[in-house]
């Protein structure tokens, strides 16, 4: 699927360039525009085969630089080691392979297969009418009878000589009433309807001039090749636009050559309209051939042939050489260019505590975009490693008891992304204090929130222990009014265990309740919180509930 998408993108660039250049040449001849569009289709068709034989020009996304040293390694300190039991337990990294692709992974694979199936179905849907048309025209050509009228043969020889054609060209009348087209490559034929025997010689002359112009320009081969490319790129609107413009410009280029032989524009337009009337289905039933009176191109062609100011010159050899050079300059780099993601690299890193000490025994889980997971555990030096991780977006979960679980989005793209330094924060402390009194009046309940505390702890952690506990006092005024409430408080436990700061974190609290809660919490005393045997400050959330009992 990646190869198909790459070809689609490269061919889209080429086709868009061809359409743009053709639009810029709108004041030049139709033959030149047809040549540009045909070259664009040829380049689009050559991108795939040339990519198989040309040396690859690969653009690889940068991966991890294995030889580079990271600052994370310099931060490893022996003071951050955990106790020996836990270090021994985590001495060997543990890698757990996922049990299998998750639902999202299966869905993605099913989507890719479905996309390929839809593309193949589209190719068959577009190619089927083309194949049926080829078989139908071939059958009509096989059953056709050659024209042996001396007047027709003399006109055919004269026009072929003026066009410089040396190959043998046959004119045949088919059993179909609506087929006026060119058919064949090695032995080209001009196929005419059965009522062509009644045509006047001036119409015969115009039809032969037009159809032999197609043969001289090899338009049937060019248009057939464009239809094949369209079948492969059916999902691309640029391919449909290019194919439609290619047919139109090819017919207009032949019209210009007919006019260059001395045929009057009004006379030519009159015979073309009469042919369109007699051959009503010529553009629908014989698409695989080159029908002369295609209904989709008729109006624009008549408008162009009646305009004497248009450029009708045949492209010079210099213009064709310049176009061929431009085609090579665009096609060869596009065919050789291959954008490739870097090969999977080992994703590794070190987990630290806030003091810079390493953390053994940390569970690290890596989750990809399809929710497939793999896990590893840090060793005694705090290092973890995933053997092979491709570039892309991931979610990393890092957890250790006593510490806050880290969920981090990881984008593996640049060289330094494959070696990471992770710092875990201390887990949460929470305490709820309930102050109850007997109810004196009808209560007006007030509901508050729960509490949690964040502690910055790392390595060897000893949580604080409360030594002095002071219960909040229910405010008398609130009790007499029958009011209850919840006060969320955030307190900071200092290095010596005293409460250095207390603040109420909600504005929906009565001041009397807030004062009672803050006064009590401010008097609490704790043992110092030790992280790697060093005291640290602790941020703690406390919930004080004031309830009245019935």
Short mmCIF file of C-alpha atoms in Angstrom, two decimals:
data_model
loop_
_atom_site.label_atom_id
_atom_site.label_comp_id
_atom_site.label_asym_id
_atom_site.label_seq_id
_atom_site.Cartn_x
_atom_site.Cartn_y
_atom_site.Cartn_z
CA UNK A 1 0.00 0.00 0.00
CA UNK A 2 2.92 2.32 0.71
CA UNK A 3 4.29 1.65 -2.80
CA UNK A 4 0.88 2.41 -4.32
CA UNK A 5 0.58 5.67 -2.41
CA UNK A 6 4.11 6.67 -3.41
CA UNK A 7 3.37 6.06 -7.08
CA UNK A 8 0.10 7.97 -6.76
CA UNK A 9 1.85 11.00 -5.31
CA UNK A 10 4.64 11.04 -7.88
CA UNK A 11 2.30 10.59 -10.83
CA UNK A 12 0.03 13.31 -9.44
CA UNK A 13 2.93 15.75 -9.46
CA UNK A 14 3.77 14.87 -13.07
CA UNK A 15 0.16 15.06 -14.30
CA UNK A 16 -0.42 18.34 -12.50
CA UNK A 17 2.71 19.77 -14.12
CA UNK A 18 1.47 18.61 -17.55
CA UNK A 19 -1.96 20.17 -17.07
CA UNK A 20 -0.43 23.41 -15.83
CA UNK A 21 1.99 23.64 -18.74
CA UNK A 22 -0.82 22.87 -21.18
CA UNK A 23 -2.91 25.67 -19.69
CA UNK A 24 0.03 28.07 -20.02
CA UNK A 25 0.27 27.15 -23.74
CA UNK A 26 -3.38 27.92 -24.48
CA UNK A 27 -2.34 30.47 -27.15
CA UNK A 28 -0.07 27.96 -28.88
CA UNK A 29 -1.12 25.18 -31.23
CA UNK A 30 -3.26 22.22 -30.17
CA UNK A 31 -0.53 19.87 -31.42
CA UNK A 32 1.94 21.31 -28.92
CA UNK A 33 -0.55 21.01 -26.05
CA UNK A 34 -1.33 17.43 -27.10
CA UNK A 35 2.39 16.68 -27.07
CA UNK A 36 2.73 18.08 -23.55
CA UNK A 37 -0.19 16.02 -22.24
CA UNK A 38 1.06 12.87 -23.96
CA UNK A 39 4.49 13.44 -22.44
CA UNK A 40 2.90 13.83 -18.99
CA UNK A 41 1.08 10.51 -19.40
CA UNK A 42 4.28 8.84 -20.66
CA UNK A 43 6.20 10.16 -17.66
CA UNK A 44 3.49 8.94 -15.29
CA UNK A 45 3.67 5.49 -16.88
CA UNK A 46 7.49 5.38 -16.72
CA UNK A 47 7.80 6.32 -13.05
CA UNK A 48 7.08 2.80 -11.81
CA UNK A 49 9.30 0.78 -14.21
CA UNK A 50 12.18 3.26 -14.01
CA UNK A 51 12.05 3.11 -10.22
CA UNK A 52 12.84 -0.62 -10.44
CA UNK A 53 15.94 -0.26 -12.62
CA UNK A 54 17.40 3.10 -11.63
CA UNK A 55 19.71 3.42 -8.60
CA UNK A 56 17.68 4.51 -5.62
CA UNK A 57 17.98 8.06 -4.41
CA UNK A 58 16.83 7.40 -0.90
CA UNK A 59 15.87 10.10 1.58
CA UNK A 60 15.92 8.50 5.00
CA UNK A 61 14.44 10.10 8.06
CA UNK A 62 17.16 10.47 10.72
CA UNK A 63 17.23 7.87 13.45
CA UNK A 64 19.12 7.66 16.70
CA UNK A 65 22.82 8.39 16.62
CA UNK A 66 24.20 5.35 18.40
CA UNK A 67 27.64 6.83 18.91
CA UNK A 68 26.50 10.02 20.59
CA UNK A 69 26.67 10.39 24.32
CA UNK A 70 23.69 11.90 26.07
CA UNK A 71 23.47 14.19 29.02
CA UNK A 72 21.23 11.63 30.69
CA UNK A 73 24.19 9.31 31.27
CA UNK A 74 26.08 12.09 33.00
CA UNK A 75 23.28 12.57 35.50
CA UNK A 76 23.52 9.08 36.98
CA UNK A 77 24.47 9.33 40.62
CA UNK A 78 25.17 6.59 43.07
CA UNK A 79 23.14 8.45 45.69
CA UNK A 80 19.96 7.71 43.73
CA UNK A 81 20.30 3.94 44.03
CA UNK A 82 17.41 2.08 45.62
CA UNK A 83 17.89 -0.47 48.29
CA UNK A 84 19.86 -3.56 47.39
CA UNK A 85 16.88 -5.89 47.30
CA UNK A 86 15.01 -3.85 44.75
CA UNK A 87 18.19 -3.24 42.74
CA UNK A 88 18.87 -6.96 42.60
CA UNK A 89 15.30 -7.64 41.51
CA UNK A 90 15.55 -5.13 38.65
CA UNK A 91 19.11 -5.93 37.62
CA UNK A 92 17.96 -7.55 34.37
CA UNK A 93 15.71 -5.62 32.01
CA UNK A 94 12.37 -7.27 31.33
CA UNK A 95 10.73 -7.00 27.95
CA UNK A 96 7.16 -8.17 27.56
CA UNK A 97 5.95 -8.61 24.00
CA UNK A 98 2.35 -7.70 23.33
CA UNK A 99 0.00 -10.68 23.17
CA UNK A 100 -1.11 -9.62 19.71
CA UNK A 101 -2.45 -6.67 17.77
CA UNK A 102 -5.22 -4.80 19.44
CA UNK A 103 -8.57 -4.03 17.93
CA UNK A 104 -7.24 -0.80 16.43
CA UNK A 105 -4.36 -2.69 14.80
CA UNK A 106 -6.69 -5.27 13.29
CA UNK A 107 -8.96 -2.48 12.10
CA UNK A 108 -6.02 -0.69 10.46
CA UNK A 109 -4.89 -3.85 8.67
CA UNK A 110 -8.44 -4.51 7.51
CA UNK A 111 -8.64 -0.94 6.24
CA UNK A 112 -5.43 -1.35 4.20
CA UNK A 113 -6.69 -4.59 2.63
CA UNK A 114 -10.03 -2.98 1.93
CA UNK A 115 -8.32 -0.02 0.25
CA UNK A 116 -6.32 -2.36 -2.00
CA UNK A 117 -9.48 -4.29 -2.84
CA UNK A 118 -11.32 -1.08 -3.71
CA UNK A 119 -8.41 0.04 -5.93
CA UNK A 120 -8.39 -3.28 -7.79
CA UNK A 121 -12.15 -3.10 -8.22
CA UNK A 122 -11.80 0.41 -9.66
CA UNK A 123 -9.09 -0.75 -12.08
CA UNK A 124 -11.33 -3.55 -13.32
CA UNK A 125 -14.34 -1.21 -13.59
CA UNK A 126 -12.42 1.28 -15.74
CA UNK A 127 -10.51 -1.30 -17.78
CA UNK A 128 -13.52 -3.50 -18.56
CA UNK A 129 -15.22 -1.05 -20.97
CA UNK A 130 -11.87 -0.43 -22.65
CA UNK A 131 -11.24 -4.14 -23.20
CA UNK A 132 -14.80 -4.71 -24.42
CA UNK A 133 -14.44 -1.75 -26.79
CA UNK A 134 -11.18 -3.13 -28.20
CA UNK A 135 -12.77 -6.51 -28.80
CA UNK A 136 -15.78 -4.93 -30.42
CA UNK A 137 -13.76 -2.72 -32.76
CA UNK A 138 -11.46 -5.63 -33.60
CA UNK A 139 -14.45 -7.77 -34.46
CA UNK A 140 -15.91 -5.01 -36.62
CA UNK A 141 -12.55 -4.53 -38.36
CA UNK A 142 -12.23 -8.26 -39.03
CA UNK A 143 -15.66 -8.37 -40.66
CA UNK A 144 -15.17 -5.15 -42.66
CA UNK A 145 -14.84 -5.18 -46.43
CA UNK A 146 -12.05 -3.25 -48.11
CA UNK A 147 -12.94 -0.32 -50.33
CA UNK A 148 -11.80 -0.85 -53.93
CA UNK A 149 -13.33 2.25 -55.48
CA UNK A 150 -10.59 3.86 -57.64
CA UNK A 151 -11.63 7.35 -56.57
CA UNK A 152 -11.22 6.44 -52.90
CA UNK A 153 -7.89 4.75 -53.49
CA UNK A 154 -6.59 7.74 -55.48
CA UNK A 155 -7.65 10.14 -52.70
CA UNK A 156 -6.05 7.87 -50.09
CA UNK A 157 -2.75 7.72 -52.01
CA UNK A 158 -2.68 11.49 -52.58
CA UNK A 159 -3.34 12.39 -48.94
CA UNK A 160 -0.87 9.79 -47.64
CA UNK A 161 1.80 11.23 -49.94
CA UNK A 162 1.12 14.77 -48.66
CA UNK A 163 1.42 13.54 -45.05
CA UNK A 164 4.60 11.64 -45.85
CA UNK A 165 3.14 8.25 -44.88
CA UNK A 166 4.91 5.23 -46.33
CA UNK A 167 3.02 2.47 -44.56
CA UNK A 168 0.16 0.61 -46.19
CA UNK A 169 -3.20 1.97 -45.12
CA UNK A 170 -6.46 0.22 -45.79
CA UNK A 171 -9.94 1.73 -45.95
CA UNK A 172 -12.75 -0.60 -44.97
CA UNK A 173 -16.50 -0.36 -44.62
CA UNK A 174 -17.96 -2.08 -41.55
CA UNK A 175 -21.44 -3.35 -40.84
CA UNK A 176 -21.85 -0.67 -38.18
CA UNK A 177 -23.82 2.47 -39.03
CA UNK A 178 -21.90 4.76 -36.67
CA UNK A 179 -18.18 3.85 -36.80
CA UNK A 180 -15.81 6.43 -38.27
CA UNK A 181 -12.43 5.81 -36.67
CA UNK A 182 -8.81 4.78 -36.99
CA UNK A 183 -7.75 1.31 -35.92
CA UNK A 184 -4.45 -0.55 -35.69
CA UNK A 185 -0.73 0.11 -35.20
CA UNK A 186 1.36 -1.91 -37.68
CA UNK A 187 -1.32 -2.07 -40.36
CA UNK A 188 -3.58 0.88 -39.67
CA UNK A 189 -7.09 0.94 -41.03
CA UNK A 190 -9.65 3.63 -41.57
CA UNK A 191 -13.00 2.14 -40.57
CA UNK A 192 -16.13 3.65 -42.07
CA UNK A 193 -19.85 2.93 -41.67
CA UNK A 194 -21.73 0.95 -44.29
CA UNK A 195 -23.50 4.07 -45.59
CA UNK A 196 -20.13 5.64 -46.56
CA UNK A 197 -20.66 4.35 -50.13
CA UNK A 198 -23.22 7.14 -50.55
CA UNK A 199 -20.91 9.94 -49.37
CA UNK A 200 -19.88 12.71 -51.76
CA UNK A 201 -16.19 12.81 -52.64
CA UNK A 202 -15.57 16.06 -50.74
CA UNK A 203 -16.72 14.35 -47.53
CA UNK A 204 -14.57 11.34 -48.34
CA UNK A 205 -11.63 13.66 -48.83
CA UNK A 206 -12.20 15.40 -45.46
CA UNK A 207 -12.65 12.10 -43.59
CA UNK A 208 -9.48 10.62 -45.08
CA UNK A 209 -7.51 13.78 -44.31
CA UNK A 210 -8.62 13.66 -40.68
CA UNK A 211 -8.08 9.94 -40.15
CA UNK A 212 -4.69 9.87 -41.87
CA UNK A 213 -3.63 12.77 -39.67
CA UNK A 214 -4.36 10.51 -36.71
CA UNK A 215 -2.23 7.78 -38.27
CA UNK A 216 0.65 10.14 -38.97
CA UNK A 217 0.55 11.45 -35.39
CA UNK A 218 0.11 7.95 -33.85
CA UNK A 219 -2.83 9.30 -31.84
CA UNK A 220 -4.51 5.89 -31.46
CA UNK A 221 -1.50 4.47 -29.61
CA UNK A 222 -1.15 7.59 -27.47
CA UNK A 223 -4.82 7.65 -26.51
CA UNK A 224 -4.88 3.93 -25.77
CA UNK A 225 -1.85 4.31 -23.51
CA UNK A 226 -3.57 7.19 -21.72
CA UNK A 227 -6.64 5.02 -21.14
CA UNK A 228 -4.45 2.29 -19.60
CA UNK A 229 -2.77 4.77 -17.25
CA UNK A 230 -6.22 6.13 -16.37
CA UNK A 231 -7.37 2.63 -15.41
CA UNK A 232 -4.48 2.34 -12.94
CA UNK A 233 -4.93 5.86 -11.57
CA UNK A 234 -8.74 5.90 -11.72
CA UNK A 235 -8.99 7.40 -8.22
CA UNK A 236 -6.96 10.45 -9.24
CA UNK A 237 -9.04 13.30 -10.72
CA UNK A 238 -5.92 14.61 -12.47
CA UNK A 239 -5.74 11.42 -14.56
CA UNK A 240 -9.34 11.88 -15.74
CA UNK A 241 -8.71 15.53 -16.57
CA UNK A 242 -5.53 14.72 -18.48
CA UNK A 243 -7.16 11.90 -20.45
CA UNK A 244 -10.12 14.08 -21.44
CA UNK A 245 -7.85 16.96 -22.47
CA UNK A 246 -5.61 14.56 -24.39
CA UNK A 247 -8.53 13.39 -26.54
CA UNK A 248 -9.72 16.93 -27.18
CA UNK A 249 -6.30 18.30 -28.12
CA UNK A 250 -5.63 15.29 -30.35
CA UNK A 251 -8.80 15.89 -32.36
CA UNK A 252 -8.10 19.62 -32.60
CA UNK A 253 -4.54 18.94 -33.78
CA UNK A 254 -5.91 16.72 -36.57
CA UNK A 255 -8.44 19.39 -37.46
CA UNK A 256 -5.58 21.89 -37.78
CA UNK A 257 -3.76 19.56 -40.18
CA UNK A 258 -6.89 19.14 -42.27
CA UNK A 259 -7.27 22.92 -42.49
CA UNK A 260 -3.59 23.19 -43.41
CA UNK A 261 -4.28 21.04 -46.50
CA UNK A 262 -6.59 23.75 -47.83
CA UNK A 263 -9.97 22.59 -46.57
CA UNK A 264 -12.23 25.50 -45.62
CA UNK A 265 -13.29 25.83 -42.03
CA UNK A 266 -17.01 26.24 -42.75
CA UNK A 267 -17.03 23.31 -45.17
CA UNK A 268 -15.16 21.16 -42.67
CA UNK A 269 -17.52 22.10 -39.84
CA UNK A 270 -20.59 21.33 -41.98
CA UNK A 271 -19.38 17.84 -42.86
CA UNK A 272 -18.40 17.20 -39.23
CA UNK A 273 -21.88 18.12 -38.00
CA UNK A 274 -23.45 15.89 -40.64
CA UNK A 275 -21.23 12.99 -39.58
CA UNK A 276 -22.21 13.55 -35.96
CA UNK A 277 -25.87 13.37 -37.00
CA UNK A 278 -25.40 10.18 -38.99
CA UNK A 279 -23.14 8.53 -36.39
CA UNK A 280 -24.99 9.41 -33.21
CA UNK A 281 -23.27 6.82 -30.99
CA UNK A 282 -19.75 7.25 -32.33
CA UNK A 283 -18.43 8.72 -29.12
CA UNK A 284 -20.03 6.20 -26.79
CA UNK A 285 -19.82 2.82 -28.48
CA UNK A 286 -16.32 3.13 -29.98
CA UNK A 287 -14.32 4.83 -27.20
CA UNK A 288 -11.38 2.42 -27.67
CA UNK A 289 -10.92 3.71 -31.25
CA UNK A 290 -10.39 7.31 -32.41
CA UNK A 291 -13.92 8.34 -33.48
CA UNK A 292 -13.96 11.35 -35.72
CA UNK A 293 -17.25 12.83 -34.49
CA UNK A 294 -16.95 12.41 -30.73
CA UNK A 295 -19.92 14.31 -29.21
CA UNK A 296 -17.97 15.53 -26.17
CA UNK A 297 -15.36 17.33 -28.29
CA UNK A 298 -17.47 18.44 -31.22
CA UNK A 299 -18.53 21.89 -29.98
CA UNK A 300 -15.05 23.04 -28.99
CA UNK A 301 -13.56 21.70 -32.20
CA UNK A 302 -16.00 23.57 -34.42
CA UNK A 303 -15.43 26.77 -32.46
CA UNK A 304 -11.67 26.37 -32.90
CA UNK A 305 -11.74 25.56 -36.62
CA UNK A 306 -13.87 28.65 -37.32
CA UNK A 307 -11.39 30.92 -35.51
CA UNK A 308 -8.77 32.10 -38.05
CA UNK A 309 -6.53 33.67 -35.40
CA UNK A 310 -5.53 30.43 -33.67
CA UNK A 311 -2.03 29.03 -33.93
CA UNK A 312 -2.10 25.81 -36.00
CA UNK A 313 1.61 25.14 -36.42
CA UNK A 314 3.10 21.70 -35.94
CA UNK A 315 5.68 21.61 -33.09
CA UNK A 316 9.22 21.99 -34.35
CA UNK A 317 11.95 19.49 -33.63
CA UNK A 318 13.55 21.97 -31.29
CA UNK A 319 10.34 22.16 -29.23
CA UNK A 320 10.03 18.38 -29.18
CA UNK A 321 13.66 18.00 -28.10
CA UNK A 322 13.21 20.55 -25.31
CA UNK A 323 10.06 18.78 -24.14
CA UNK A 324 11.82 15.40 -24.15
CA UNK A 325 14.68 16.86 -22.09
CA UNK A 326 12.22 18.38 -19.61
CA UNK A 327 10.44 15.03 -19.43
CA UNK A 328 13.68 13.26 -18.51
CA UNK A 329 14.60 15.92 -15.97
CA UNK A 330 11.29 15.43 -14.18
CA UNK A 331 10.80 11.69 -14.62
CA UNK A 332 14.22 10.32 -13.72
CA UNK A 333 14.54 12.03 -10.30
CA UNK A 334 10.90 11.25 -9.50
CA UNK A 335 11.42 7.57 -10.37
CA UNK A 336 14.67 7.27 -8.42
CA UNK A 337 13.53 9.19 -5.36
CA UNK A 338 12.42 6.98 -2.50
CA UNK A 339 11.38 8.36 0.85
CA UNK A 340 12.02 5.76 3.50
CA UNK A 341 11.63 5.79 7.23
CA UNK A 342 14.66 4.98 9.30
CA UNK A 343 15.09 1.38 10.36
CA UNK A 344 13.79 0.52 13.83
CA UNK A 345 16.26 1.54 16.53
CA UNK A 346 16.63 0.60 20.16
CA UNK A 347 14.67 3.05 22.32
CA UNK A 348 16.39 3.46 25.66
CA UNK A 349 16.49 5.90 28.53
CA UNK A 350 17.04 6.50 32.23
CA UNK A 351 14.45 7.21 34.91
CA UNK A 352 15.40 9.64 37.73
CA UNK A 353 13.87 11.02 40.89
CA UNK A 354 13.72 14.77 41.56
CA UNK A 355 17.13 14.70 43.26
CA UNK A 356 18.83 13.19 40.21
CA UNK A 357 19.05 9.65 41.54
CA UNK A 358 18.25 6.75 39.26
CA UNK A 359 15.20 4.57 39.87
CA UNK A 360 15.46 0.78 39.42
CA UNK A 361 12.36 -1.36 39.07
CA UNK A 362 10.30 1.22 37.18
CA UNK A 363 7.69 -0.18 34.82
CA UNK A 364 7.86 1.50 31.36
CA UNK A 365 5.10 0.71 28.87
CA UNK A 366 5.25 1.89 25.25
CA UNK A 367 1.99 2.08 23.28
CA UNK A 368 1.84 2.70 19.53
CA UNK A 369 -0.95 4.30 17.52
CA UNK A 370 -2.69 0.93 17.12
CA UNK A 371 -2.73 0.43 20.91
CA UNK A 372 -0.16 -2.36 20.74
CA UNK A 373 1.91 -2.37 23.94
CA UNK A 374 5.37 -3.50 24.96
CA UNK A 375 6.86 -3.15 28.43
CA UNK A 376 10.32 -2.95 29.99
CA UNK A 377 11.65 -2.54 33.54
CA UNK A 378 14.61 -0.38 34.50
CA UNK A 379 17.72 -2.15 35.76
CA UNK A 380 19.94 -1.29 38.73
CA UNK A 381 21.28 1.78 36.93
CA UNK A 382 17.80 3.06 36.09
CA UNK A 383 18.11 2.16 32.39
CA UNK A 384 15.39 0.65 30.21
CA UNK A 385 15.51 -0.42 26.59
CA UNK A 386 13.08 -1.46 23.86
CA UNK A 387 15.03 -3.45 21.24
CA UNK A 388 13.50 -2.14 17.99
CA UNK A 389 11.18 0.85 17.74
CA UNK A 390 10.33 2.44 14.40
CA UNK A 391 9.90 6.21 13.98
CA UNK A 392 6.44 7.49 14.79
CA UNK A 393 4.15 8.67 17.57
CA UNK A 394 3.85 6.71 20.81
CA UNK A 395 2.49 7.06 24.33
CA UNK A 396 4.82 6.14 27.18
CA UNK A 397 3.52 5.11 30.61
CA UNK A 398 6.06 5.15 33.48
CA UNK A 399 5.01 3.93 36.92
CA UNK A 400 6.55 2.97 40.28
CA UNK A 401 4.82 2.51 43.66
CA UNK A 402 5.13 5.69 45.72
CA UNK A 403 5.51 7.88 42.64
CA UNK A 404 3.05 9.58 40.39
CA UNK A 405 2.40 7.63 37.15
CA UNK A 406 3.71 9.52 34.13
CA UNK A 407 1.83 9.42 30.84
CA UNK A 408 3.85 11.12 28.11
CA UNK A 409 3.42 11.45 24.35
CA UNK A 410 6.62 10.55 22.53
CA UNK A 411 7.46 11.57 18.95
CA UNK A 412 10.39 9.57 17.54
CA UNK A 413 11.70 11.59 14.64
CA UNK A 414 15.05 13.27 15.24
CA UNK A 415 18.33 11.62 16.18
CA UNK A 416 18.12 12.39 19.90
CA UNK A 417 14.61 11.06 20.35
CA UNK A 418 15.74 7.46 20.81
CA UNK A 419 17.55 8.20 24.12
CA UNK A 420 15.36 9.76 26.77
CA UNK A 421 15.68 11.06 30.31
CA UNK A 422 12.56 10.73 32.46
CA UNK A 423 11.94 12.22 35.91
CA UNK A 424 9.22 10.85 38.15
CA UNK A 425 7.47 12.98 40.74
CA UNK A 426 6.42 11.85 44.19
CA UNK A 427 3.01 10.24 44.51
CA UNK A 428 0.01 11.87 46.13
CA UNK A 429 -0.81 12.21 49.84
CA UNK A 430 -4.38 12.78 50.94
CA UNK A 431 -6.06 13.28 54.28
CA UNK A 432 -9.68 13.87 55.16
CA UNK A 433 -10.77 15.33 58.51
CA UNK A 434 -14.43 15.16 59.55
CA UNK A 435 -15.77 17.47 62.25
CA UNK A 436 -19.20 16.40 63.53
CA UNK A 437 -21.67 18.05 65.87
CA UNK A 438 -25.30 17.39 66.78
CA UNK A 439 -27.79 19.18 64.58
CA UNK A 440 -29.57 22.20 66.10
CA UNK A 441 -31.70 23.25 63.14
CA UNK A 442 -32.77 22.26 59.68
CA UNK A 443 -29.59 21.86 57.69
CA UNK A 444 -28.70 23.55 54.43
CA UNK A 445 -26.28 21.02 52.96
CA UNK A 446 -23.23 22.18 51.09
CA UNK A 447 -21.20 19.64 49.09
CA UNK A 448 -17.44 19.99 48.48
CA UNK A 449 -14.73 18.02 46.66
CA UNK A 450 -12.24 15.33 47.54
CA UNK A 451 -8.60 15.95 48.35
CA UNK A 452 -5.25 14.74 47.14
CA UNK A 453 -1.67 15.64 47.87
CA UNK A 454 1.37 15.80 45.63
CA UNK A 455 4.73 14.94 47.05
CA UNK A 456 7.99 15.32 45.16
CA UNK A 457 9.81 12.16 46.18
CA UNK A 458 12.37 10.02 44.41
CA UNK A 459 14.60 7.05 45.03
CA UNK A 460 14.33 5.88 48.65
CA UNK A 461 11.30 7.67 50.05
CA UNK A 462 10.05 7.81 53.63
CA UNK A 463 6.64 9.45 53.76
CA UNK A 464 5.83 11.94 56.54
CA UNK A 465 4.15 10.80 59.75
CA UNK A 466 1.87 13.11 61.72
CA UNK A 467 3.11 13.76 65.28
CA UNK A 468 0.81 16.62 66.33
CA UNK A 469 -2.84 16.45 65.30
CA UNK A 470 -5.21 19.34 66.05
CA UNK A 471 -8.89 18.80 65.26
CA UNK A 472 -10.80 21.73 63.69
CA UNK A 473 -13.51 23.34 65.83
CA UNK A 474 -17.02 23.58 64.38
CA UNK A 475 -17.83 27.31 64.13
CA UNK A 476 -20.68 28.07 66.60
CA UNK A 477 -22.41 30.45 64.21
CA UNK A 478 -22.50 27.80 61.50
CA UNK A 479 -23.80 25.21 63.93
CA UNK A 480 -26.58 27.52 65.13
CA UNK A 481 -27.55 28.24 61.52
CA UNK A 482 -27.65 24.52 60.73
CA UNK A 483 -25.01 24.83 58.00
CA UNK A 484 -22.41 22.24 56.98
CA UNK A 485 -19.59 22.44 54.46
CA UNK A 486 -16.42 21.05 52.95
CA UNK A 487 -13.14 22.97 52.94
CA UNK A 488 -10.38 21.85 50.50
CA UNK A 489 -7.02 23.00 51.79
CA UNK A 490 -3.53 22.83 50.29
CA UNK A 491 -0.71 22.73 52.81
CA UNK A 492 3.07 22.65 52.43
CA UNK A 493 5.00 20.54 54.91
CA UNK A 494 8.43 22.10 55.35
CA UNK A 495 11.81 20.45 55.70
CA UNK A 496 11.43 20.26 59.51
CA UNK A 497 7.92 18.81 59.40
CA UNK A 498 6.04 22.01 60.27
CA UNK A 499 3.25 23.35 58.12
CA UNK A 500 4.76 26.40 56.49
CA UNK A 501 1.85 27.43 54.29
CA UNK A 502 -1.89 26.78 54.22
CA UNK A 503 -4.42 28.05 51.71
CA UNK A 504 -8.01 27.28 50.81
CA UNK A 505 -8.25 26.15 47.16
CA UNK A 506 -11.97 26.77 46.64
CA UNK A 507 -13.92 30.02 46.54
CA UNK A 508 -17.21 28.28 47.37
CA UNK A 509 -16.47 28.05 51.10
CA UNK A 510 -17.98 30.06 53.96
CA UNK A 511 -15.27 32.16 55.66
CA UNK A 512 -16.07 30.72 59.11
CA UNK A 513 -15.45 27.18 57.87
CA UNK A 514 -12.28 28.26 56.09
CA UNK A 515 -10.82 29.97 59.18
CA UNK A 516 -11.56 26.94 61.38
CA UNK A 517 -9.92 24.53 58.93
CA UNK A 518 -6.82 26.68 58.32
CA UNK A 519 -6.26 27.29 62.05
CA UNK A 520 -6.29 23.55 62.76
CA UNK A 521 -4.09 22.46 59.85
CA UNK A 522 -1.54 25.18 60.57
CA UNK A 523 -0.87 23.57 63.99
CA UNK A 524 -0.12 20.11 62.64
CA UNK A 525 3.38 18.69 62.95
CA UNK A 526 4.99 15.90 60.90
CA UNK A 527 8.22 14.02 60.78
CA UNK A 528 10.42 15.24 57.92
CA UNK A 529 9.82 13.62 54.53
CA UNK A 530 13.07 11.98 53.39
CA UNK A 531 14.00 11.41 49.76
CA UNK A 532 17.31 9.57 49.45
CA UNK A 533 17.85 10.40 53.18
CA UNK A 534 17.45 14.10 52.55
CA UNK A 535 14.46 16.15 53.81
CA UNK A 536 12.21 17.59 51.13
CA UNK A 537 9.09 19.73 51.13
CA UNK A 538 5.75 18.03 50.63
CA UNK A 539 2.65 19.49 49.01
CA UNK A 540 -0.44 17.96 50.58
CA UNK A 541 -4.15 18.46 49.99
CA UNK A 542 -6.47 18.16 52.96
CA UNK A 543 -10.25 17.97 52.95
CA UNK A 544 -12.01 19.17 56.11
CA UNK A 545 -15.68 18.21 56.33
CA UNK A 546 -18.05 19.96 58.75
CA UNK A 547 -21.15 17.78 59.27
CA UNK A 548 -24.16 17.99 61.54
CA UNK A 549 -25.69 14.84 62.99
CA UNK A 550 -29.45 14.41 63.35
#
